[in-house]
CSV table of C-alpha atoms in Angstrom, one decimal:
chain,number,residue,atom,x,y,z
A,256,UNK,CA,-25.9,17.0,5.7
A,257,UNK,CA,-22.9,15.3,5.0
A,258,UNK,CA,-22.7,11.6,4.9
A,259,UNK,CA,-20.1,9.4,7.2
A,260,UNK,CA,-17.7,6.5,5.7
A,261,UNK,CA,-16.1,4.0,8.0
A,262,UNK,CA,-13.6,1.7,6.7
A,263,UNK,CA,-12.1,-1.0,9.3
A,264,UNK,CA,-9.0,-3.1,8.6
A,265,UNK,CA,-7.6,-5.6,10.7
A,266,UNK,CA,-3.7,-5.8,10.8
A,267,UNK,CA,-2.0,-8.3,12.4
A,268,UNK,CA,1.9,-8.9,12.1
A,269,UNK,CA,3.0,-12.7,11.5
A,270,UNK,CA,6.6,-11.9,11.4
A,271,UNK,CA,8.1,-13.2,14.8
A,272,UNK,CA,10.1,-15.6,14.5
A,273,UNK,CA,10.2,-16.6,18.8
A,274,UNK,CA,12.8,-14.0,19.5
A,275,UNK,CA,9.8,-11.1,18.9
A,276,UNK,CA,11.8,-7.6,18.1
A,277,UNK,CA,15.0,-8.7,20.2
A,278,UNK,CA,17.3,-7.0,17.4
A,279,UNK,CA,16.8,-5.5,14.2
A,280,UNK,CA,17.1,-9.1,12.3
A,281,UNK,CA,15.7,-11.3,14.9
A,282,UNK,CA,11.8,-10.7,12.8
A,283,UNK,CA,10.5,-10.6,10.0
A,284,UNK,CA,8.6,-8.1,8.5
A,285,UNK,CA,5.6,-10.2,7.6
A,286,UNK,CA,1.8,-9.2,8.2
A,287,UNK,CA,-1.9,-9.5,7.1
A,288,UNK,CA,-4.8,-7.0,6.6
A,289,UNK,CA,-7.8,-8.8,6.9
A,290,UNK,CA,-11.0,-7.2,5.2
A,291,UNK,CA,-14.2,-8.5,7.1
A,292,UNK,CA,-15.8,-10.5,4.4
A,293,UNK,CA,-13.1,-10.5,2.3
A,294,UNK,CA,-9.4,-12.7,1.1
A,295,UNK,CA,-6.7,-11.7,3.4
A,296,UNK,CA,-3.5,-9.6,2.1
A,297,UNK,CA,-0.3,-10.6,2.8
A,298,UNK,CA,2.1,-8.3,3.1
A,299,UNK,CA,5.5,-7.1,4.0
A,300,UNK,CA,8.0,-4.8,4.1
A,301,UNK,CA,10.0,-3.4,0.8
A,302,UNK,CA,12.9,-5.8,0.1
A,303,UNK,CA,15.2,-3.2,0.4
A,304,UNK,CA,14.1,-3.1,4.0
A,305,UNK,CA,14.4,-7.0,4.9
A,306,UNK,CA,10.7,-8.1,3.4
A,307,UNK,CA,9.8,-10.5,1.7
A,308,UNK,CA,9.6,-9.9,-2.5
A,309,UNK,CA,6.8,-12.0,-2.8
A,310,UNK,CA,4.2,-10.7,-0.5
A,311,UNK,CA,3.1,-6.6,-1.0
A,312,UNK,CA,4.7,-3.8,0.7
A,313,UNK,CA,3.3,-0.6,2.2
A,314,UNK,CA,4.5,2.0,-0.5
A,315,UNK,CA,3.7,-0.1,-3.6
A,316,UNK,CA,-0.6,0.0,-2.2
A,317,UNK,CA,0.5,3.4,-1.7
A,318,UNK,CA,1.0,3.7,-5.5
A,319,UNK,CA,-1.9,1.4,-6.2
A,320,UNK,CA,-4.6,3.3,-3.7
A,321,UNK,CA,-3.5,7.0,-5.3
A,322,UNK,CA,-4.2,5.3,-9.1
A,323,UNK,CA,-7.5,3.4,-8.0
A,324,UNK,CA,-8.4,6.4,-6.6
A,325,UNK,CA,-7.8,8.7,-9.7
A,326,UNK,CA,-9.6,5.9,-11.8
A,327,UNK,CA,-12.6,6.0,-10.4
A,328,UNK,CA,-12.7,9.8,-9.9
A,329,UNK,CA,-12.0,10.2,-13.3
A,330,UNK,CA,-14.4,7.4,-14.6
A,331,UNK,CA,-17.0,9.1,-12.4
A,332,UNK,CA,-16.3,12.6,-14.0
A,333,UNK,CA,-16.6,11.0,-17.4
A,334,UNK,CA,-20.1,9.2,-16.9
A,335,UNK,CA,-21.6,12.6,-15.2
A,336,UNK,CA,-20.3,14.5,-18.0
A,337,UNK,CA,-21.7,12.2,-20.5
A,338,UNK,CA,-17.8,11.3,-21.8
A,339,UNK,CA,-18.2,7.4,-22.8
A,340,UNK,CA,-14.8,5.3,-21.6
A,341,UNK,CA,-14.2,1.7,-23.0
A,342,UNK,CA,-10.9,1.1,-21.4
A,343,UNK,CA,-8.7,2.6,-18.8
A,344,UNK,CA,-5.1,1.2,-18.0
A,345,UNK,CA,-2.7,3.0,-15.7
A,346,UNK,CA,1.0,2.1,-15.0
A,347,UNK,CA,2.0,4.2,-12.0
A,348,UNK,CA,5.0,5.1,-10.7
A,349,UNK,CA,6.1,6.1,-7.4
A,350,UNK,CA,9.2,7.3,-6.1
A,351,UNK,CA,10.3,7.4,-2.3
A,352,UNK,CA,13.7,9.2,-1.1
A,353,UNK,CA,15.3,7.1,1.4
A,354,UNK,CA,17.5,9.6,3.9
A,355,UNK,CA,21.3,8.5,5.7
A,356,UNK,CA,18.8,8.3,9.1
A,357,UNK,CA,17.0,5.5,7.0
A,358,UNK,CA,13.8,7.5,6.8
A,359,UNK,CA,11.7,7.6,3.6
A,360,UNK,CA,9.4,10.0,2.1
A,361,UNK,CA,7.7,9.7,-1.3
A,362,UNK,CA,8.8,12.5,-4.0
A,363,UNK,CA,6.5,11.8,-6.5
A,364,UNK,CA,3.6,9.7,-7.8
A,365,UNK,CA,3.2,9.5,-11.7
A,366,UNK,CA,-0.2,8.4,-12.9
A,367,UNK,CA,0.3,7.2,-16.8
């Protein structure tokens, strides 16, 4: 039998500014994921896309998720194969295609 994992976030956007989404720059793009039982993230959207530089954005825990991910899969297939690891560092690198519509996909995700 298969076993079930539930994972619950709580998102809340903090970004309006009393006008709500009146026009395209009447908000900002500022939001928190709250963990139960765990520090808050604050976020936002890319720069590039009116957010602010100093909180995280969406495709960057993109990035980080897809390496955290291969981390631990790859420390877990080390330790059942008897492989000792000491370290482990990754510098990933993703790349997302913006279109003329304003739409954006990601390419590619490098793991190094």
């Amino acid at each position: 039998m298969s076993k079930i994992h539930q994972y619950n976030t709580l998102l809340r956007w903090t970004g309006n500014t009393g006008k709500g989404t009146e026009n395209y720059r009447a908000y900002e793009r500022a939001y928190t994921v709250a963990i139960n039982g765990k520090p808050e993230l604050e976020g936002s959207s890319d720069p590039a896309f009116r957010g602010d530089p100093g909180r995280y954005n969406p495709e960057e825990m993109l990035v980080a998720a897809l390496s955290t991910c291969h981390m631990l899969s790859y420390l877990h297939c080390c330790a059942v194969a008897g492989v000792i690891i000491a370290d482990y560092t990754d510098s990933a690198t993703g790349t997302m295609e913006e279109s003329n519509e304003g739409n954006g996909r990601f390419t590619e995700v490098i793991l190094k």
